[in-house]
Coordinates of C-alpha atoms in Angstrom, one line a residue:
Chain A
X1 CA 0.0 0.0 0.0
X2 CA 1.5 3.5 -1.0
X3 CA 2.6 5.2 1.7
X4 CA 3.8 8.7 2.3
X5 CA 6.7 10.4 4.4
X6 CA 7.4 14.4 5.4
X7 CA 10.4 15.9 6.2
X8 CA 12.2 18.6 6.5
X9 CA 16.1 20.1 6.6
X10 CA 18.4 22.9 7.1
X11 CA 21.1 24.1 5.0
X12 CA 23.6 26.8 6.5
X13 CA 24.7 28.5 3.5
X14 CA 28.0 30.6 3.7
X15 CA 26.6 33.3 0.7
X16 CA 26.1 32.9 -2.6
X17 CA 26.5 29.7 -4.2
X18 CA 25.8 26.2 -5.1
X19 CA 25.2 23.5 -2.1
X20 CA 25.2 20.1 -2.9
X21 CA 22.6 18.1 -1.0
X22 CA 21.7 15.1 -3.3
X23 CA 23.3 12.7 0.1
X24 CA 20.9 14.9 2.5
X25 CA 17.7 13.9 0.0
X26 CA 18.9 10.2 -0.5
X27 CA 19.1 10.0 3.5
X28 CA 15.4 11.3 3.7
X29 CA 14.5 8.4 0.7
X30 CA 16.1 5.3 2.5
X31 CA 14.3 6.5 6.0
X32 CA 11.3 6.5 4.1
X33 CA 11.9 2.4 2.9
X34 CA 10.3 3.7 -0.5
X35 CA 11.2 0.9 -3.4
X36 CA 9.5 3.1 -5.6
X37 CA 7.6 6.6 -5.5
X38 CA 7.8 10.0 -5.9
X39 CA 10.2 12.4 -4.1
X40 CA 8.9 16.1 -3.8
X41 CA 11.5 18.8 -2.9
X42 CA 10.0 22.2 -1.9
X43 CA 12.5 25.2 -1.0
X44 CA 10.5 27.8 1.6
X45 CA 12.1 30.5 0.5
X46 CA 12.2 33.3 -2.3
X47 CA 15.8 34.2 -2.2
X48 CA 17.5 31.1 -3.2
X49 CA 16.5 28.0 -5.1
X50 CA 16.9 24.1 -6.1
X51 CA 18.7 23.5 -9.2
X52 CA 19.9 20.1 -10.4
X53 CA 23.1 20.3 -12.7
X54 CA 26.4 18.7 -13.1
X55 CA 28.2 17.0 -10.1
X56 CA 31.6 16.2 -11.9
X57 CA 33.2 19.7 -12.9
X58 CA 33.3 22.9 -10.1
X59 CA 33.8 24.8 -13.3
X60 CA 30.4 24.4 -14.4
X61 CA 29.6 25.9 -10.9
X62 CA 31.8 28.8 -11.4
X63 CA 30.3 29.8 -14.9
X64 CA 26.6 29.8 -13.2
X65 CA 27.5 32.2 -11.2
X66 CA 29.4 34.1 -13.8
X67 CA 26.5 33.8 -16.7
X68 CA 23.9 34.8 -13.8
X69 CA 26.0 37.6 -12.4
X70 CA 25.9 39.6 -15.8
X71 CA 22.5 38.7 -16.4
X72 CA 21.2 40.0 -13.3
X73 CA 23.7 42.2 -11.9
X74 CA 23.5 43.3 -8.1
X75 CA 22.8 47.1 -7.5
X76 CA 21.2 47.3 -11.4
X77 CA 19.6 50.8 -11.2
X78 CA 16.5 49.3 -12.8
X79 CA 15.4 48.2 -9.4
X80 CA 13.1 49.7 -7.2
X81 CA 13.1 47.1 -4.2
X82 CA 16.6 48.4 -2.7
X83 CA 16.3 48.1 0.8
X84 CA 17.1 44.8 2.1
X85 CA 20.3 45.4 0.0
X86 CA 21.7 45.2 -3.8
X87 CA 21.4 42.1 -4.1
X88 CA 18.1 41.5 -2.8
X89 CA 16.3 41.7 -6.0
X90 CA 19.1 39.9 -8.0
X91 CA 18.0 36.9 -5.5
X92 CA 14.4 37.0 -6.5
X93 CA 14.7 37.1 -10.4
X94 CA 17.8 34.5 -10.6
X95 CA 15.1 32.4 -8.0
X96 CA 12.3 32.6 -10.3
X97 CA 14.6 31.8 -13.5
X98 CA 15.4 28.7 -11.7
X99 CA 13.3 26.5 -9.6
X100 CA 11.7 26.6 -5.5
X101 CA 10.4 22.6 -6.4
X102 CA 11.6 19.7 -7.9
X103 CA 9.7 16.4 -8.3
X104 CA 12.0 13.1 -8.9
X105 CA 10.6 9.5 -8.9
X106 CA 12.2 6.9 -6.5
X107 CA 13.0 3.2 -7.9
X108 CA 14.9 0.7 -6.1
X109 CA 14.6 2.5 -3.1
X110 CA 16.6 5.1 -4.4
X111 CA 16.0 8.8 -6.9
X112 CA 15.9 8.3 -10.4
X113 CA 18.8 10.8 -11.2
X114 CA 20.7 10.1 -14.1
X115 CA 24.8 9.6 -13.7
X116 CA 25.9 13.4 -13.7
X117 CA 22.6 15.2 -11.9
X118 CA 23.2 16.4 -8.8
X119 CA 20.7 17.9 -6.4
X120 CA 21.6 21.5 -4.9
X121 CA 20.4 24.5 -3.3
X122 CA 21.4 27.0 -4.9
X123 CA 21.9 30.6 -2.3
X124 CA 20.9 33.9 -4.3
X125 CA 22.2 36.1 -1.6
X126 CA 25.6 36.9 -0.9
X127 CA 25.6 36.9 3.2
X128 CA 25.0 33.7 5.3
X129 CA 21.5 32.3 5.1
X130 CA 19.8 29.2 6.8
X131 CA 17.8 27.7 4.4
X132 CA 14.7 24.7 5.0
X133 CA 14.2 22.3 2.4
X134 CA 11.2 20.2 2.6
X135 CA 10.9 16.8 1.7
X136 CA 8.0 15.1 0.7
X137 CA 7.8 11.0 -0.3
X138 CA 5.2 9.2 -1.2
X139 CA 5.5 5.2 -2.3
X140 CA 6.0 2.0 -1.5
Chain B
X1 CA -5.7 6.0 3.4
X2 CA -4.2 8.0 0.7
X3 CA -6.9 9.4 -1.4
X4 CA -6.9 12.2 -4.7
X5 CA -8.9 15.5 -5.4
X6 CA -8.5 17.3 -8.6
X7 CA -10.2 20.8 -9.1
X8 CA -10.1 23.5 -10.9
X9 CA -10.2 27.6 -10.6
X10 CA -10.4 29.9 -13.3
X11 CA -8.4 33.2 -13.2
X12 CA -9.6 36.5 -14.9
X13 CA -6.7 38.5 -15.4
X14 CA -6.6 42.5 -16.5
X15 CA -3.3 41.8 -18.7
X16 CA 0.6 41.9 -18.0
X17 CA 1.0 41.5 -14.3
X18 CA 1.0 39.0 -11.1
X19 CA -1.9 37.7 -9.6
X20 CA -1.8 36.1 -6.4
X21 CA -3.7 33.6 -5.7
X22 CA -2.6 31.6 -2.8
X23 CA -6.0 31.6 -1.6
X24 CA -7.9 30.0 -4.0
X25 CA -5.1 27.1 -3.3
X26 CA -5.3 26.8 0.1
X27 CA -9.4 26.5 -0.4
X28 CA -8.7 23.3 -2.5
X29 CA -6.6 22.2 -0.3
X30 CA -8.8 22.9 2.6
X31 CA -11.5 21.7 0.7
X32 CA -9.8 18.1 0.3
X33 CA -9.5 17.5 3.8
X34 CA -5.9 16.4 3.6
X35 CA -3.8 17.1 6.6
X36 CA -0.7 15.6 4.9
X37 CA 0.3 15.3 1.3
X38 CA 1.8 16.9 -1.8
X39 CA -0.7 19.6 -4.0
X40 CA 0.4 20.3 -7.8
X41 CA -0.6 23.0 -9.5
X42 CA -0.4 22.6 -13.6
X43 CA -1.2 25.9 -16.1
X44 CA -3.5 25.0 -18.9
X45 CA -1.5 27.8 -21.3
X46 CA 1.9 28.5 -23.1
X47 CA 1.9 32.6 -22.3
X48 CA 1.4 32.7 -18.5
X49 CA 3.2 31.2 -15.7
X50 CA 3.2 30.2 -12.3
X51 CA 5.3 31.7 -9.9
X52 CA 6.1 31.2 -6.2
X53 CA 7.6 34.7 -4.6
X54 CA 7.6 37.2 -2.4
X55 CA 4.3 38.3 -1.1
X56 CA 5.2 41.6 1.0
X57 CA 6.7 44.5 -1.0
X58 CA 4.7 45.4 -4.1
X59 CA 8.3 47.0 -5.7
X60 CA 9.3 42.9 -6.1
X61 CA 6.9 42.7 -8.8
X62 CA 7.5 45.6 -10.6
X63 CA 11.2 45.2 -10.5
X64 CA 10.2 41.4 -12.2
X65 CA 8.4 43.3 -14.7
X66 CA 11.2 45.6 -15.3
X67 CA 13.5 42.9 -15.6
X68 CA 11.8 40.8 -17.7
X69 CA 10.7 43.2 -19.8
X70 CA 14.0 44.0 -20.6
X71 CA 15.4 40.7 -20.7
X72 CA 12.7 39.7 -23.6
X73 CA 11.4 43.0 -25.1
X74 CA 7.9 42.9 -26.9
X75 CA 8.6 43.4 -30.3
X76 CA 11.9 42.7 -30.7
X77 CA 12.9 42.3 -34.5
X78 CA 14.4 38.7 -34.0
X79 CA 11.0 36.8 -34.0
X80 CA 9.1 35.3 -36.4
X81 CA 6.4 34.5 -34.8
X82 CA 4.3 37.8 -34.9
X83 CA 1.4 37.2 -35.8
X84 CA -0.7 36.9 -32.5
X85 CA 0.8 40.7 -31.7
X86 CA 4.1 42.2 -30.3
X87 CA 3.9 40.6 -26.8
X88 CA 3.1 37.0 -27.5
X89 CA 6.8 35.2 -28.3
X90 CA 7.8 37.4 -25.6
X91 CA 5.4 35.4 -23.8
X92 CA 5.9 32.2 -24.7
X93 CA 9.7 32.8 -23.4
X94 CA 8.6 34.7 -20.3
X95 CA 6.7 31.4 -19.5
X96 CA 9.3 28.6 -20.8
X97 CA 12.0 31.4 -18.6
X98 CA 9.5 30.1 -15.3
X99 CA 7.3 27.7 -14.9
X100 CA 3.6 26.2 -15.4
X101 CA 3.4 23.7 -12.7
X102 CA 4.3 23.1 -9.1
X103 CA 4.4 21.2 -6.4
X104 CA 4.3 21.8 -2.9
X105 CA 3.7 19.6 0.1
X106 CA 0.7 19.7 2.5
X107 CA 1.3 19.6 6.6
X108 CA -1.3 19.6 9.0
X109 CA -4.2 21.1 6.4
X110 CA -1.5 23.9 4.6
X111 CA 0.5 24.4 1.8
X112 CA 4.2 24.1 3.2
X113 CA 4.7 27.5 2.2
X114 CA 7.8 29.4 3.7
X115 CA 6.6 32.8 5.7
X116 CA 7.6 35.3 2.2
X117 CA 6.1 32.6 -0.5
X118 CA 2.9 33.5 -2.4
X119 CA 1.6 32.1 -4.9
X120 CA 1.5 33.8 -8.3
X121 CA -0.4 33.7 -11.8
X122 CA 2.0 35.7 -13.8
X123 CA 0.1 37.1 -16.9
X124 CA 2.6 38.2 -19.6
X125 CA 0.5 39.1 -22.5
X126 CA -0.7 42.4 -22.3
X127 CA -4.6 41.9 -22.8
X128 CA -7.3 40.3 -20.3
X129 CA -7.0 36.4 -20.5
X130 CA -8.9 34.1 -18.4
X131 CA -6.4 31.2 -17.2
X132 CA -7.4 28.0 -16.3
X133 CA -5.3 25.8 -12.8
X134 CA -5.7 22.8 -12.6
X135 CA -5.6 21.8 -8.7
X136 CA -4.5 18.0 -8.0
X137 CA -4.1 17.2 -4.2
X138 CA -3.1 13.8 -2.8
X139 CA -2.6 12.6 0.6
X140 CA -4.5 12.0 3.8
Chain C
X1 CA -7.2 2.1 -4.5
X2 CA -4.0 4.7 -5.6
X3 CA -1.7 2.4 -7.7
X4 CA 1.8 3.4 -9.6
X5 CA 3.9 2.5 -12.9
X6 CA 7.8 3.4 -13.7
X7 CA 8.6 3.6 -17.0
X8 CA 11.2 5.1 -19.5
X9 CA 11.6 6.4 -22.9
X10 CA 14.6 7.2 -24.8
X11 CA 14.9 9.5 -27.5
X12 CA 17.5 10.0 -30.1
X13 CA 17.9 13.3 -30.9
X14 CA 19.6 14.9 -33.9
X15 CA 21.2 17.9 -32.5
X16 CA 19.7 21.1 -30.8
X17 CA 16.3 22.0 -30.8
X18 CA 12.2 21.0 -29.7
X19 CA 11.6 17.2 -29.5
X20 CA 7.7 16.5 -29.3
X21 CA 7.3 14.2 -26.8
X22 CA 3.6 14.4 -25.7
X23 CA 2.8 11.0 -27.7
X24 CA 4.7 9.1 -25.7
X25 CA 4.4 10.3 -22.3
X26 CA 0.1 9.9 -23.2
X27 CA 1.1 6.0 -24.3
X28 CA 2.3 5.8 -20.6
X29 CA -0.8 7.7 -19.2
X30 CA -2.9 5.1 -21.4
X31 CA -0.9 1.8 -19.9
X32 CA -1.3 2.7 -16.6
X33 CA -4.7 2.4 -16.7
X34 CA -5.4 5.6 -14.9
X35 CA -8.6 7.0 -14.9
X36 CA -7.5 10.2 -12.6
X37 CA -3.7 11.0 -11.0
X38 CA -0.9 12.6 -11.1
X39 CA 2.4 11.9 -14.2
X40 CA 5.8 13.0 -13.1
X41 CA 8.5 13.2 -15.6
X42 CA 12.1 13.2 -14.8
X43 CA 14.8 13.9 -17.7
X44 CA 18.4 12.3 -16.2
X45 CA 20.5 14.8 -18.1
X46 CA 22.2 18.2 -17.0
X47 CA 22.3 19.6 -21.0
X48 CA 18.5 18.9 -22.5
X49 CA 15.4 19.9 -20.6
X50 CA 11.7 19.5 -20.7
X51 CA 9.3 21.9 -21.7
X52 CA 5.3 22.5 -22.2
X53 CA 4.8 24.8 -25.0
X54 CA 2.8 25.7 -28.0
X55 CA 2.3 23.0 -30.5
X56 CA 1.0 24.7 -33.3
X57 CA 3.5 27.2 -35.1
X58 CA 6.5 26.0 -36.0
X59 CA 7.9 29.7 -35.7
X60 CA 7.6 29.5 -32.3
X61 CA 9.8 27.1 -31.6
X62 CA 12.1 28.8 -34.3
X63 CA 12.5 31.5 -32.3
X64 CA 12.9 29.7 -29.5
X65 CA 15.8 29.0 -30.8
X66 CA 16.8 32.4 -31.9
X67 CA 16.0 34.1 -28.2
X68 CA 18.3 31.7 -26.3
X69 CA 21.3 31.4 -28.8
X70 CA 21.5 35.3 -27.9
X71 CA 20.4 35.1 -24.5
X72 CA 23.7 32.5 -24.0
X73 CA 26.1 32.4 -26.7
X74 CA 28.2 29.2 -27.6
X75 CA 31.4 30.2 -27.0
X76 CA 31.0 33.0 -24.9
X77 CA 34.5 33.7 -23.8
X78 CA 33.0 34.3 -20.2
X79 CA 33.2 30.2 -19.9
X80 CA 35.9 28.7 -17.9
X81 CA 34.1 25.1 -18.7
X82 CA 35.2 24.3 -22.1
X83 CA 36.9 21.3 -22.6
X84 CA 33.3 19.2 -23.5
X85 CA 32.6 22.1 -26.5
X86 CA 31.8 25.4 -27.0
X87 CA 27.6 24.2 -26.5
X88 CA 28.8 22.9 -23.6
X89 CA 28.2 25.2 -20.8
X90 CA 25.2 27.1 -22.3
X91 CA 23.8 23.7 -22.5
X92 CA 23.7 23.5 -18.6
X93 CA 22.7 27.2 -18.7
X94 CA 19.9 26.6 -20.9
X95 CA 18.4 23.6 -18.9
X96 CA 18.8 25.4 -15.1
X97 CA 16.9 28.3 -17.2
X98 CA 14.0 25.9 -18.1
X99 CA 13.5 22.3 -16.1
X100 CA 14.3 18.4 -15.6
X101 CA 10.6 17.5 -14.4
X102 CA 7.2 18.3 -14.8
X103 CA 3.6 17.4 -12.8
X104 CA 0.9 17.2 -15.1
X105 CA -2.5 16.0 -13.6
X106 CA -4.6 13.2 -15.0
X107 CA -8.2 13.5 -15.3
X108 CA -10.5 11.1 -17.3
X109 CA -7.4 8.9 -18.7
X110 CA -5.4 11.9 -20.1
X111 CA -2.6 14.5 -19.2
X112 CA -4.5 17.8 -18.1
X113 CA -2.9 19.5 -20.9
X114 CA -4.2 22.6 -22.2
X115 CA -5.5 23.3 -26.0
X116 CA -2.3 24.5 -27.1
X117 CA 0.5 22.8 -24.6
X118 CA 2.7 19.9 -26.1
X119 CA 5.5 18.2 -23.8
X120 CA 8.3 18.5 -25.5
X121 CA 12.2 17.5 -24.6
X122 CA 14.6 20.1 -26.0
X123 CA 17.8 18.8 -26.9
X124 CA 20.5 22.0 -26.0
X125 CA 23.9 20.1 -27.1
X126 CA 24.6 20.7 -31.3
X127 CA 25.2 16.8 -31.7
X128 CA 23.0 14.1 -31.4
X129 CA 22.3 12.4 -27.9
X130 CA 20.2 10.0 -26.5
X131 CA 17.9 11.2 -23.6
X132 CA 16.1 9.3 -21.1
X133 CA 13.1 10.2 -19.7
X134 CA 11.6 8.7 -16.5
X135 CA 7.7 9.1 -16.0
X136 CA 6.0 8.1 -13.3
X137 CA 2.5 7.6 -12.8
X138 CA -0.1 7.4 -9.6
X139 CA -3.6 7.8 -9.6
X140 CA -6.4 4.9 -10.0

């Protein structure tokens, strides 16, 4: 009978930049003794995002941030919403050109990612942000 | 047991702009009686999106307007496609840029929303449309 | 009673550019025997994505095309990542700027698709590649 598991976790992000947490999600799968289902990822905040890219190369993490740093550059004088800092509303856009949910099915008790994907959380901001991440399975 | 719901809402919207409509979720999802499970949202168009972001400060969405506005101007001379008006393969790339469906888990009777995160119909063509979500909810 | 179904498709693609894919993801809908549920597809690649967009004008997808050549050039000498090919990096760009998976309800044995949306897999490398595509189904 198909069963369903909720869970939640915290990511301490040192500023802008890609976290890996692909072992933190296979953790919450083998807790949930899924063989197969769905796993739902939902990111609670509007600031940073979930991203899943390359796991071999940190270059590829290096030109993200290089390609999304010219096309949304902090302190751009287009921006109205200034206050909580330049590169508040950076944060926003590159979060909604990205992704707050991803939704990856589970078989043989583990996620269906192919040989390269990696799961991360990927920080907008450039200070120190605790992030929540949570986790929904559902399977059997 | 684990049990389904699908509904859905219809959206009038006045042209370019986001709509928030959080509410009308959390009605289906009240509606369903589910105090645990996962809610996915899917967007019947290819010119609209759906957008989770930051429900306090009005600027946010006029700075996303100003960005992407800029970022895919209406009426730019490198499209072909022109011949549903000036704003709509801007809006077809304003959409495929986001997203038209999502999925968030449900915890005791709520959308697992973080305390910033609405829930946005983002309208990019520049005339009155009436959008169509399609609501599914499963869980228990 | 909620059942689910794994399967996979491959598809051989002939370079860069919009793969229809909506055939085949409805052949799974059909085999699972679902009168009403939820499809989840899962592309295992970090340089193709998936995308719901118009089906009807080709032009659209032309300029598709067009808006993110410009938008992230091959070659762009702002990419440290090089050594897989100039496409290389804006192939990674390209799918973080669109998705891996999509939620698409069922209702009445089909995807809740709207008049005008196709599923298609868009292939971001130049040269051909086969893609695999997980979709998992649940519903009754």
């Amino acid at each position: 009978m198909i069963q369903q598991m909720l869970e939640r976790f915290a990511i301490a992000t040192r500023g802008r930049g890609l976290y890996e947490v692909t072992r933190e999600v296979q953790g919450c799968v083998a807790r949930a003794r899924v063989q197969m289902g769905l796993c739902t990822l939902h990111l609670q905040h509007t600031s940073a995002s979930l991203l899943i890219q390359e796991n071999a190369d940190p270059d590829v993490r290096r030109d993200f941030e290089t390609f999304f740093a010219r096309l949304v550059p902090d302190g751009d004088a287009m921006f109205v919403h200034t206050v909580e800092g330049d590169d508040d509303m950076p944060a926003h856009i590159r979060t909604a050109l990205t992704a707050v949910n991803l939704s990856i099915p589970i078989a043989e008790g583990r996620l269906c990612l192919g040989t390269w994907q990696g799961i991360y959380l990927w920080e907008h901001r450039t200070t120190p942000h605790t992030r929540t991440v949570v986790v929904h399975i559902l399977g059997e």
